[in-house]
């Protein structure tokens, strides 16, 4: 019989991946795992018929309670709330063992449209491949209720999913490179050509950094917004570089050694349909703690 520590470490990658997808922040996911470990430590593991199922059940229920509280808090968040990335470049491999597309920041943001109960049922069934019966048992609900939750979640995600359902890394990197160049050498036509007519910009400043308090819509408005941002960043000598966040390209902006923005995009295969920008200083500080600016980052 494995020790509690060995047992927990064996299943930790799946538990972290589940908790992170449930909550959208690595720190909250780590807190959930800490609580799950304490419960395992107090448990007679020899009495467990299926240790993995027990751990997944405990982790899911702790994450559900935390997500319900988080949804209440996020309803009063100053401006849009965006999920927090895993560490850049190396990224914690333990979160990536399941479907990679379910780890992108755009998909995590899409999951915010679901209720906490729908999110848990969807992730357990569709991402972690538990049967409806297993998922129902983990959530302590009937199997029919479980099927209904999964069905509602899938339906809502289909309705709200970006037009480019499966993002293409090469396409996004090409668009981000053009976006970066347009920020470094700004002019209206170049910026305008990047955006789809109904493009959207969402910025998370958390009330602590300058950011729009509501999403902006429309190519013309986004062109004016990013023209102003580009001119301001030129004045302050902001450096840009493309890195990866959660497996997809992202645009980082540095002022000295301070990370001041990290953005990712959605696209329709040809133009940018959404720009999501993290500007919350605490989220960026955690990201910057493990991400140093590249010496070759463009300076303008």
PDB file of C-alpha atoms in Angstrom:
ATOM      1  CA  UNK A   1       0.000   0.000   0.000  1.00  0.00           C
ATOM      2  CA  UNK A   2       1.379   3.384  -1.008  1.00  0.00           C
ATOM      3  CA  UNK A   3       1.851   6.049   1.641  1.00  0.00           C
ATOM      4  CA  UNK A   4      -0.554   9.015   1.547  1.00  0.00           C
ATOM      5  CA  UNK A   5       2.240  11.180   0.132  1.00  0.00           C
ATOM      6  CA  UNK A   6       3.070   8.702  -2.647  1.00  0.00           C
ATOM      7  CA  UNK A   7      -0.596   8.223  -3.460  1.00  0.00           C
ATOM      8  CA  UNK A   8      -1.200  11.954  -3.669  1.00  0.00           C
ATOM      9  CA  UNK A   9       1.850  12.575  -5.838  1.00  0.00           C
ATOM     10  CA  UNK A  10       0.780   9.803  -8.190  1.00  0.00           C
ATOM     11  CA  UNK A  11      -2.537  11.528  -8.889  1.00  0.00           C
ATOM     12  CA  UNK A  12      -1.426  15.126  -8.438  1.00  0.00           C
ATOM     13  CA  UNK A  13      -1.162  15.971 -12.172  1.00  0.00           C
ATOM     14  CA  UNK A  14      -4.801  15.074 -12.803  1.00  0.00           C
ATOM     15  CA  UNK A  15      -5.990  16.769  -9.603  1.00  0.00           C
ATOM     16  CA  UNK A  16      -4.161  19.996 -10.401  1.00  0.00           C
ATOM     17  CA  UNK A  17      -5.406  19.966 -13.993  1.00  0.00           C
ATOM     18  CA  UNK A  18      -8.974  19.572 -12.782  1.00  0.00           C
ATOM     19  CA  UNK A  19      -8.733  22.243 -10.073  1.00  0.00           C
ATOM     20  CA  UNK A  20      -7.064  24.732 -12.431  1.00  0.00           C
ATOM     21  CA  UNK A  21      -9.711  24.266 -15.115  1.00  0.00           C
ATOM     22  CA  UNK A  22     -12.421  24.633 -12.480  1.00  0.00           C
ATOM     23  CA  UNK A  23     -11.078  27.877 -10.988  1.00  0.00           C
ATOM     24  CA  UNK A  24      -8.954  29.551 -13.660  1.00  0.00           C
ATOM     25  CA  UNK A  25      -6.041  30.480 -11.386  1.00  0.00           C
ATOM     26  CA  UNK A  26      -2.997  28.393 -10.394  1.00  0.00           C
ATOM     27  CA  UNK A  27      -2.939  29.753  -6.836  1.00  0.00           C
ATOM     28  CA  UNK A  28      -6.554  28.745  -6.194  1.00  0.00           C
ATOM     29  CA  UNK A  29      -5.843  25.336  -7.697  1.00  0.00           C
ATOM     30  CA  UNK A  30      -2.893  24.876  -5.341  1.00  0.00           C
ATOM     31  CA  UNK A  31      -5.095  25.849  -2.383  1.00  0.00           C
ATOM     32  CA  UNK A  32      -7.627  23.199  -3.426  1.00  0.00           C
ATOM     33  CA  UNK A  33      -4.899  20.571  -3.634  1.00  0.00           C
ATOM     34  CA  UNK A  34      -3.616  21.565  -0.201  1.00  0.00           C
ATOM     35  CA  UNK A  35      -7.084  21.019   1.271  1.00  0.00           C
ATOM     36  CA  UNK A  36      -7.440  17.707  -0.591  1.00  0.00           C
ATOM     37  CA  UNK A  37      -4.073  16.563   0.772  1.00  0.00           C
ATOM     38  CA  UNK A  38      -5.128  17.371   4.337  1.00  0.00           C
ATOM     39  CA  UNK A  39      -8.283  15.292   3.905  1.00  0.00           C
ATOM     40  CA  UNK A  40      -6.290  12.398   2.451  1.00  0.00           C
ATOM     41  CA  UNK A  41      -3.827  12.615   5.328  1.00  0.00           C
ATOM     42  CA  UNK A  42      -6.714  12.178   7.776  1.00  0.00           C
ATOM     43  CA  UNK A  43      -8.211   9.309   5.763  1.00  0.00           C
ATOM     44  CA  UNK A  44      -7.618   5.575   6.283  1.00  0.00           C
ATOM     45  CA  UNK A  45      -6.349   4.874   2.774  1.00  0.00           C
ATOM     46  CA  UNK A  46      -6.596   1.116   3.268  1.00  0.00           C
ATOM     47  CA  UNK A  47     -10.355   1.584   3.423  1.00  0.00           C
ATOM     48  CA  UNK A  48     -10.479   3.194  -0.024  1.00  0.00           C
ATOM     49  CA  UNK A  49     -11.733   0.968  -2.834  1.00  0.00           C
ATOM     50  CA  UNK A  50     -10.626   3.428  -5.522  1.00  0.00           C
ATOM     51  CA  UNK A  51      -8.099   6.009  -4.381  1.00  0.00           C
ATOM     52  CA  UNK A  52      -8.183   7.985  -7.631  1.00  0.00           C
ATOM     53  CA  UNK A  53     -11.970   8.288  -7.602  1.00  0.00           C
ATOM     54  CA  UNK A  54     -11.888   9.368  -3.949  1.00  0.00           C
ATOM     55  CA  UNK A  55      -9.256  12.029  -4.616  1.00  0.00           C
ATOM     56  CA  UNK A  56     -10.997  13.337  -7.729  1.00  0.00           C
ATOM     57  CA  UNK A  57     -14.296  13.476  -5.845  1.00  0.00           C
ATOM     58  CA  UNK A  58     -12.781  15.382  -2.925  1.00  0.00           C
ATOM     59  CA  UNK A  59     -10.891  17.760  -5.222  1.00  0.00           C
ATOM     60  CA  UNK A  60     -14.005  18.421  -7.318  1.00  0.00           C
ATOM     61  CA  UNK A  61     -16.181  19.182  -4.311  1.00  0.00           C
ATOM     62  CA  UNK A  62     -13.608  21.482  -2.717  1.00  0.00           C
ATOM     63  CA  UNK A  63     -13.179  23.269  -6.063  1.00  0.00           C
ATOM     64  CA  UNK A  64     -16.962  23.550  -6.452  1.00  0.00           C
ATOM     65  CA  UNK A  65     -17.319  25.259  -3.076  1.00  0.00           C
ATOM     66  CA  UNK A  66     -14.459  27.617  -3.890  1.00  0.00           C
ATOM     67  CA  UNK A  67     -15.852  28.356  -7.369  1.00  0.00           C
ATOM     68  CA  UNK A  68     -19.278  29.244  -5.983  1.00  0.00           C
ATOM     69  CA  UNK A  69     -17.620  31.792  -3.683  1.00  0.00           C
ATOM     70  CA  UNK A  70     -15.406  33.038  -6.512  1.00  0.00           C
ATOM     71  CA  UNK A  71     -18.395  33.623  -8.794  1.00  0.00           C
ATOM     72  CA  UNK A  72     -19.943  35.855  -6.145  1.00  0.00           C
ATOM     73  CA  UNK A  73     -16.678  37.762  -5.771  1.00  0.00           C
ATOM     74  CA  UNK A  74     -16.183  38.075  -9.539  1.00  0.00           C
ATOM     75  CA  UNK A  75     -19.679  39.551  -9.879  1.00  0.00           C
ATOM     76  CA  UNK A  76     -18.329  42.561  -7.934  1.00  0.00           C
ATOM     77  CA  UNK A  77     -14.905  42.594  -9.611  1.00  0.00           C
ATOM     78  CA  UNK A  78     -13.966  46.054 -10.953  1.00  0.00           C
ATOM     79  CA  UNK A  79     -14.177  45.498 -14.703  1.00  0.00           C
ATOM     80  CA  UNK A  80     -13.756  42.228 -16.624  1.00  0.00           C
ATOM     81  CA  UNK A  81     -12.102  39.264 -14.908  1.00  0.00           C
ATOM     82  CA  UNK A  82      -9.688  37.121 -16.942  1.00  0.00           C
ATOM     83  CA  UNK A  83      -8.199  33.746 -15.990  1.00  0.00           C
ATOM     84  CA  UNK A  84      -4.633  33.661 -14.745  1.00  0.00           C
ATOM     85  CA  UNK A  85      -2.082  31.801 -16.884  1.00  0.00           C
ATOM     86  CA  UNK A  86       0.134  28.988 -15.866  1.00  0.00           C
ATOM     87  CA  UNK A  87       3.801  29.895 -15.751  1.00  0.00           C
ATOM     88  CA  UNK A  88       5.112  30.950 -19.146  1.00  0.00           C
ATOM     89  CA  UNK A  89       7.311  28.906 -21.458  1.00  0.00           C
ATOM     90  CA  UNK A  90       7.900  25.844 -19.261  1.00  0.00           C
ATOM     91  CA  UNK A  91       4.274  25.774 -18.026  1.00  0.00           C
ATOM     92  CA  UNK A  92       3.399  23.243 -15.377  1.00  0.00           C
ATOM     93  CA  UNK A  93       3.256  19.948 -17.287  1.00  0.00           C
ATOM     94  CA  UNK A  94       0.944  18.420 -14.703  1.00  0.00           C
ATOM     95  CA  UNK A  95      -1.965  20.507 -15.971  1.00  0.00           C
ATOM     96  CA  UNK A  96      -1.485  19.436 -19.568  1.00  0.00           C
ATOM     97  CA  UNK A  97      -2.062  15.708 -19.356  1.00  0.00           C
ATOM     98  CA  UNK A  98      -5.631  15.953 -20.553  1.00  0.00           C
ATOM     99  CA  UNK A  99      -6.923  17.669 -23.709  1.00  0.00           C
ATOM    100  CA  UNK A 100      -4.671  20.601 -24.548  1.00  0.00           C
ATOM    101  CA  UNK A 101      -7.449  22.704 -26.087  1.00  0.00           C
ATOM    102  CA  UNK A 102      -9.251  22.742 -22.727  1.00  0.00           C
ATOM    103  CA  UNK A 103      -6.251  24.535 -21.211  1.00  0.00           C
ATOM    104  CA  UNK A 104      -6.168  27.621 -23.431  1.00  0.00           C
ATOM    105  CA  UNK A 105      -7.003  30.875 -21.711  1.00  0.00           C
ATOM    106  CA  UNK A 106      -9.799  31.581 -24.170  1.00  0.00           C
ATOM    107  CA  UNK A 107     -11.412  28.245 -23.318  1.00  0.00           C
ATOM    108  CA  UNK A 108     -11.030  28.846 -19.580  1.00  0.00           C
ATOM    109  CA  UNK A 109     -12.746  32.183 -20.080  1.00  0.00           C
ATOM    110  CA  UNK A 110     -15.515  30.440 -22.012  1.00  0.00           C
ATOM    111  CA  UNK A 111     -16.046  28.082 -19.069  1.00  0.00           C
ATOM    112  CA  UNK A 112     -16.921  31.133 -16.958  1.00  0.00           C
ATOM    113  CA  UNK A 113     -20.266  31.220 -18.813  1.00  0.00           C
ATOM    114  CA  UNK A 114     -21.275  27.956 -17.108  1.00  0.00           C
ATOM    115  CA  UNK A 115     -22.691  27.515 -13.636  1.00  0.00           C
ATOM    116  CA  UNK A 116     -20.310  25.936 -11.145  1.00  0.00           C
ATOM    117  CA  UNK A 117     -22.263  22.656 -11.314  1.00  0.00           C
ATOM    118  CA  UNK A 118     -22.287  22.599 -15.123  1.00  0.00           C
ATOM    119  CA  UNK A 119     -18.583  23.331 -15.224  1.00  0.00           C
ATOM    120  CA  UNK A 120     -17.729  20.450 -12.910  1.00  0.00           C
ATOM    121  CA  UNK A 121     -19.925  17.968 -14.783  1.00  0.00           C
ATOM    122  CA  UNK A 122     -18.600  19.069 -18.177  1.00  0.00           C
ATOM    123  CA  UNK A 123     -14.947  18.845 -17.154  1.00  0.00           C
ATOM    124  CA  UNK A 124     -15.265  15.440 -15.495  1.00  0.00           C
ATOM    125  CA  UNK A 125     -17.181  13.947 -18.429  1.00  0.00           C
ATOM    126  CA  UNK A 126     -15.791  15.688 -21.512  1.00  0.00           C
ATOM    127  CA  UNK A 127     -12.208  16.532 -20.539  1.00  0.00           C
ATOM    128  CA  UNK A 128     -11.296  13.868 -17.982  1.00  0.00           C
ATOM    129  CA  UNK A 129     -13.354  11.093 -19.624  1.00  0.00           C
ATOM    130  CA  UNK A 130     -15.249   9.804 -16.623  1.00  0.00           C
ATOM    131  CA  UNK A 131     -18.526   8.093 -17.480  1.00  0.00           C
ATOM    132  CA  UNK A 132     -21.839   9.752 -16.693  1.00  0.00           C
ATOM    133  CA  UNK A 133     -22.286   7.260 -13.860  1.00  0.00           C
ATOM    134  CA  UNK A 134     -18.833   8.018 -12.410  1.00  0.00           C
ATOM    135  CA  UNK A 135     -19.354  11.774 -12.806  1.00  0.00           C
ATOM    136  CA  UNK A 136     -22.770  11.589 -11.140  1.00  0.00           C
ATOM    137  CA  UNK A 137     -21.299   9.695  -8.195  1.00  0.00           C
ATOM    138  CA  UNK A 138     -18.494  12.238  -7.794  1.00  0.00           C
ATOM    139  CA  UNK A 139     -21.017  15.078  -7.787  1.00  0.00           C
ATOM    140  CA  UNK A 140     -23.519  13.176  -5.626  1.00  0.00           C
ATOM    141  CA  UNK A 141     -26.361  13.632  -8.111  1.00  0.00           C
ATOM    142  CA  UNK A 142     -28.494  11.307 -10.229  1.00  0.00           C
ATOM    143  CA  UNK A 143     -27.181  10.112 -13.562  1.00  0.00           C
ATOM    144  CA  UNK A 144     -30.032  11.806 -15.464  1.00  0.00           C
ATOM    145  CA  UNK A 145     -29.256  15.099 -13.739  1.00  0.00           C
ATOM    146  CA  UNK A 146     -25.607  14.648 -14.661  1.00  0.00           C
ATOM    147  CA  UNK A 147     -26.476  14.095 -18.322  1.00  0.00           C
ATOM    148  CA  UNK A 148     -28.630  17.221 -18.292  1.00  0.00           C
ATOM    149  CA  UNK A 149     -25.820  19.318 -16.828  1.00  0.00           C
ATOM    150  CA  UNK A 150     -23.325  18.080 -19.394  1.00  0.00           C
ATOM    151  CA  UNK A 151     -25.808  18.628 -22.224  1.00  0.00           C
ATOM    152  CA  UNK A 152     -26.587  22.194 -21.092  1.00  0.00           C
ATOM    153  CA  UNK A 153     -22.882  22.955 -20.743  1.00  0.00           C
ATOM    154  CA  UNK A 154     -22.050  21.642 -24.219  1.00  0.00           C
ATOM    155  CA  UNK A 155     -24.948  23.550 -25.735  1.00  0.00           C
ATOM    156  CA  UNK A 156     -23.930  26.815 -24.064  1.00  0.00           C
ATOM    157  CA  UNK A 157     -20.290  26.395 -25.051  1.00  0.00           C
ATOM    158  CA  UNK A 158     -21.260  25.736 -28.681  1.00  0.00           C
ATOM    159  CA  UNK A 159     -23.330  28.928 -28.726  1.00  0.00           C
ATOM    160  CA  UNK A 160     -20.612  31.089 -27.163  1.00  0.00           C
ATOM    161  CA  UNK A 161     -17.499  29.498 -28.651  1.00  0.00           C
ATOM    162  CA  UNK A 162     -15.317  31.780 -30.826  1.00  0.00           C
ATOM    163  CA  UNK A 163     -15.720  31.333 -34.563  1.00  0.00           C
ATOM    164  CA  UNK A 164     -12.343  29.617 -34.788  1.00  0.00           C
ATOM    165  CA  UNK A 165     -13.317  26.678 -32.558  1.00  0.00           C
ATOM    166  CA  UNK A 166      -9.887  25.034 -32.695  1.00  0.00           C
ATOM    167  CA  UNK A 167      -7.266  27.802 -32.561  1.00  0.00           C
ATOM    168  CA  UNK A 168      -4.320  27.398 -34.891  1.00  0.00           C
ATOM    169  CA  UNK A 169      -1.010  28.237 -33.248  1.00  0.00           C
ATOM    170  CA  UNK A 170       0.693  29.299 -36.496  1.00  0.00           C
ATOM    171  CA  UNK A 171      -2.204  31.603 -37.444  1.00  0.00           C
ATOM    172  CA  UNK A 172      -2.331  33.204 -34.017  1.00  0.00           C
ATOM    173  CA  UNK A 173       1.414  33.738 -33.956  1.00  0.00           C
ATOM    174  CA  UNK A 174       1.315  35.376 -37.410  1.00  0.00           C
ATOM    175  CA  UNK A 175      -1.502  37.696 -36.337  1.00  0.00           C
ATOM    176  CA  UNK A 176       0.253  38.529 -33.064  1.00  0.00           C
ATOM    177  CA  UNK A 177       3.464  39.349 -34.933  1.00  0.00           C
ATOM    178  CA  UNK A 178       1.518  41.757 -37.147  1.00  0.00           C
ATOM    179  CA  UNK A 179      -0.166  43.199 -34.064  1.00  0.00           C
ATOM    180  CA  UNK A 180       3.202  43.678 -32.365  1.00  0.00           C
ATOM    181  CA  UNK A 181       4.596  45.432 -35.443  1.00  0.00           C
ATOM    182  CA  UNK A 182       1.534  47.676 -35.581  1.00  0.00           C
ATOM    183  CA  UNK A 183       2.086  48.666 -31.942  1.00  0.00           C
ATOM    184  CA  UNK A 184       5.739  49.406 -32.612  1.00  0.00           C
ATOM    185  CA  UNK A 185       5.098  51.427 -35.796  1.00  0.00           C
ATOM    186  CA  UNK A 186       1.516  52.561 -35.325  1.00  0.00           C
ATOM    187  CA  UNK A 187      -0.691  53.835 -38.094  1.00  0.00           C
ATOM    188  CA  UNK A 188      -4.451  53.679 -38.460  1.00  0.00           C
ATOM    189  CA  UNK A 189      -4.718  51.572 -41.659  1.00  0.00           C
ATOM    190  CA  UNK A 190      -2.324  48.899 -40.400  1.00  0.00           C
ATOM    191  CA  UNK A 191      -4.173  48.511 -37.112  1.00  0.00           C
ATOM    192  CA  UNK A 192      -7.587  48.647 -38.761  1.00  0.00           C
ATOM    193  CA  UNK A 193      -6.694  45.821 -41.151  1.00  0.00           C
ATOM    194  CA  UNK A 194      -5.987  43.505 -38.230  1.00  0.00           C
ATOM    195  CA  UNK A 195      -9.468  43.486 -36.703  1.00  0.00           C
ATOM    196  CA  UNK A 196     -12.668  41.776 -37.756  1.00  0.00           C
ATOM    197  CA  UNK A 197     -15.641  44.147 -37.982  1.00  0.00           C
ATOM    198  CA  UNK A 198     -17.126  42.874 -34.708  1.00  0.00           C
ATOM    199  CA  UNK A 199     -13.813  42.456 -32.890  1.00  0.00           C
ATOM    200  CA  UNK A 200     -13.774  42.853 -29.110  1.00  0.00           C
ATOM    201  CA  UNK A 201     -11.194  44.026 -26.577  1.00  0.00           C
ATOM    202  CA  UNK A 202     -11.304  42.891 -22.936  1.00  0.00           C
ATOM    203  CA  UNK A 203      -8.833  44.129 -20.318  1.00  0.00           C
ATOM    204  CA  UNK A 204      -8.405  42.940 -16.731  1.00  0.00           C
ATOM    205  CA  UNK A 205      -6.923  45.696 -14.585  1.00  0.00           C
ATOM    206  CA  UNK A 206      -8.644  44.613 -11.390  1.00  0.00           C
ATOM    207  CA  UNK A 207      -9.198  48.247 -10.444  1.00  0.00           C
ATOM    208  CA  UNK A 208      -5.439  48.530  -9.884  1.00  0.00           C
ATOM    209  CA  UNK A 209      -4.218  49.332 -13.398  1.00  0.00           C
ATOM    210  CA  UNK A 210      -5.559  51.491 -16.175  1.00  0.00           C
ATOM    211  CA  UNK A 211      -7.972  49.421 -18.237  1.00  0.00           C
ATOM    212  CA  UNK A 212     -11.389  49.736 -19.836  1.00  0.00           C
ATOM    213  CA  UNK A 213     -14.103  48.787 -17.352  1.00  0.00           C
ATOM    214  CA  UNK A 214     -16.270  47.206 -20.051  1.00  0.00           C
ATOM    215  CA  UNK A 215     -15.445  45.228 -23.195  1.00  0.00           C
ATOM    216  CA  UNK A 216     -15.085  47.378 -26.296  1.00  0.00           C
ATOM    217  CA  UNK A 217     -16.686  46.225 -29.552  1.00  0.00           C
ATOM    218  CA  UNK A 218     -16.061  47.079 -33.189  1.00  0.00           C
ATOM    219  CA  UNK A 219     -12.998  47.391 -35.375  1.00  0.00           C
ATOM    220  CA  UNK A 220     -13.085  51.202 -35.437  1.00  0.00           C
ATOM    221  CA  UNK A 221     -13.143  51.517 -31.640  1.00  0.00           C
ATOM    222  CA  UNK A 222     -10.361  48.955 -31.250  1.00  0.00           C
ATOM    223  CA  UNK A 223      -8.251  50.752 -33.841  1.00  0.00           C
ATOM    224  CA  UNK A 224      -8.537  54.033 -31.932  1.00  0.00           C
ATOM    225  CA  UNK A 225      -7.878  52.310 -28.603  1.00  0.00           C
ATOM    226  CA  UNK A 226      -4.714  50.534 -29.721  1.00  0.00           C
ATOM    227  CA  UNK A 227      -3.445  53.587 -31.579  1.00  0.00           C
ATOM    228  CA  UNK A 228      -3.556  55.473 -28.267  1.00  0.00           C
ATOM    229  CA  UNK A 229      -1.939  52.541 -26.431  1.00  0.00           C
ATOM    230  CA  UNK A 230       0.808  52.258 -29.068  1.00  0.00           C
ATOM    231  CA  UNK A 231       1.690  55.943 -28.870  1.00  0.00           C
ATOM    232  CA  UNK A 232       1.739  55.833 -25.080  1.00  0.00           C
ATOM    233  CA  UNK A 233       3.919  52.722 -25.031  1.00  0.00           C
ATOM    234  CA  UNK A 234       6.351  54.362 -27.451  1.00  0.00           C
ATOM    235  CA  UNK A 235       6.722  57.309 -25.077  1.00  0.00           C
ATOM    236  CA  UNK A 236       7.542  55.004 -22.165  1.00  0.00           C
ATOM    237  CA  UNK A 237       9.855  52.685 -24.094  1.00  0.00           C
ATOM    238  CA  UNK A 238       7.750  49.545 -23.751  1.00  0.00           C
ATOM    239  CA  UNK A 239       9.367  46.422 -25.172  1.00  0.00           C
ATOM    240  CA  UNK A 240       7.309  43.688 -26.820  1.00  0.00           C
ATOM    241  CA  UNK A 241       7.895  39.997 -27.319  1.00  0.00           C
ATOM    242  CA  UNK A 242       5.876  36.928 -28.137  1.00  0.00           C
ATOM    243  CA  UNK A 243       5.848  34.104 -25.614  1.00  0.00           C
ATOM    244  CA  UNK A 244       3.479  31.253 -24.880  1.00  0.00           C
ATOM    245  CA  UNK A 245       0.696  31.160 -22.315  1.00  0.00           C
ATOM    246  CA  UNK A 246      -1.127  27.889 -21.743  1.00  0.00           C
ATOM    247  CA  UNK A 247       0.161  26.491 -25.005  1.00  0.00           C
ATOM    248  CA  UNK A 248      -0.808  29.429 -27.249  1.00  0.00           C
ATOM    249  CA  UNK A 249       1.111  32.532 -28.405  1.00  0.00           C
ATOM    250  CA  UNK A 250       0.766  35.662 -26.298  1.00  0.00           C
ATOM    251  CA  UNK A 251       2.132  39.186 -26.554  1.00  0.00           C
ATOM    252  CA  UNK A 252       4.087  40.482 -23.565  1.00  0.00           C
ATOM    253  CA  UNK A 253       4.814  44.149 -22.917  1.00  0.00           C
ATOM    254  CA  UNK A 254       7.718  45.098 -20.639  1.00  0.00           C
ATOM    255  CA  UNK A 255       8.646  48.439 -19.101  1.00  0.00           C
ATOM    256  CA  UNK A 256      12.162  47.804 -17.899  1.00  0.00           C
ATOM    257  CA  UNK A 257      11.946  44.537 -15.959  1.00  0.00           C
ATOM    258  CA  UNK A 258       8.273  45.077 -15.133  1.00  0.00           C
ATOM    259  CA  UNK A 259       5.667  43.140 -17.070  1.00  0.00           C
ATOM    260  CA  UNK A 260       2.859  45.626 -17.728  1.00  0.00           C
ATOM    261  CA  UNK A 261       0.623  43.606 -20.038  1.00  0.00           C
ATOM    262  CA  UNK A 262       0.140  40.095 -21.374  1.00  0.00           C
ATOM    263  CA  UNK A 263      -2.366  39.630 -24.196  1.00  0.00           C
ATOM    264  CA  UNK A 264      -3.790  36.735 -26.153  1.00  0.00           C
ATOM    265  CA  UNK A 265      -6.192  36.723 -29.059  1.00  0.00           C
ATOM    266  CA  UNK A 266      -9.048  34.887 -30.725  1.00  0.00           C
ATOM    267  CA  UNK A 267      -9.264  34.897 -34.508  1.00  0.00           C
ATOM    268  CA  UNK A 268     -11.393  33.777 -37.433  1.00  0.00           C
ATOM    269  CA  UNK A 269      -8.446  32.441 -39.398  1.00  0.00           C
ATOM    270  CA  UNK A 270      -7.707  35.781 -41.059  1.00  0.00           C
ATOM    271  CA  UNK A 271      -8.303  38.593 -38.589  1.00  0.00           C
ATOM    272  CA  UNK A 272      -8.370  39.162 -34.846  1.00  0.00           C
ATOM    273  CA  UNK A 273     -11.836  38.730 -33.336  1.00  0.00           C
ATOM    274  CA  UNK A 274     -10.881  39.382 -29.690  1.00  0.00           C
ATOM    275  CA  UNK A 275      -7.946  40.734 -27.705  1.00  0.00           C
ATOM    276  CA  UNK A 276      -7.737  39.713 -24.049  1.00  0.00           C
ATOM    277  CA  UNK A 277      -5.247  41.727 -22.003  1.00  0.00           C
ATOM    278  CA  UNK A 278      -4.053  41.057 -18.482  1.00  0.00           C
ATOM    279  CA  UNK A 279      -3.072  44.301 -16.779  1.00  0.00           C
ATOM    280  CA  UNK A 280      -3.762  43.360 -13.179  1.00  0.00           C
ATOM    281  CA  UNK A 281      -0.428  44.074 -11.420  1.00  0.00           C
ATOM    282  CA  UNK A 282      -0.665  41.117  -9.021  1.00  0.00           C
ATOM    283  CA  UNK A 283      -1.422  38.598 -11.772  1.00  0.00           C
ATOM    284  CA  UNK A 284       1.382  40.026 -13.903  1.00  0.00           C
ATOM    285  CA  UNK A 285       3.824  40.021 -10.982  1.00  0.00           C
ATOM    286  CA  UNK A 286       3.239  36.298 -10.426  1.00  0.00           C
ATOM    287  CA  UNK A 287       3.752  35.688 -14.121  1.00  0.00           C
ATOM    288  CA  UNK A 288       6.859  37.883 -14.298  1.00  0.00           C
ATOM    289  CA  UNK A 289       8.395  36.132 -11.292  1.00  0.00           C
ATOM    290  CA  UNK A 290       9.120  33.147 -13.535  1.00  0.00           C
ATOM    291  CA  UNK A 291       9.375  35.027 -16.854  1.00  0.00           C
ATOM    292  CA  UNK A 292      12.231  37.405 -17.528  1.00  0.00           C
ATOM    293  CA  UNK A 293      12.195  39.734 -20.544  1.00  0.00           C
ATOM    294  CA  UNK A 294      14.187  38.439 -23.482  1.00  0.00           C
ATOM    295  CA  UNK A 295      17.316  40.420 -24.228  1.00  0.00           C
ATOM    296  CA  UNK A 296      16.190  40.657 -27.833  1.00  0.00           C
ATOM    297  CA  UNK A 297      12.719  41.997 -27.032  1.00  0.00           C
ATOM    298  CA  UNK A 298      11.885  44.824 -29.430  1.00  0.00           C
ATOM    299  CA  UNK A 299      12.367  48.303 -27.967  1.00  0.00           C
ATOM    300  CA  UNK A 300      10.239  51.205 -29.239  1.00  0.00           C
TER     301      UNK A 300
END
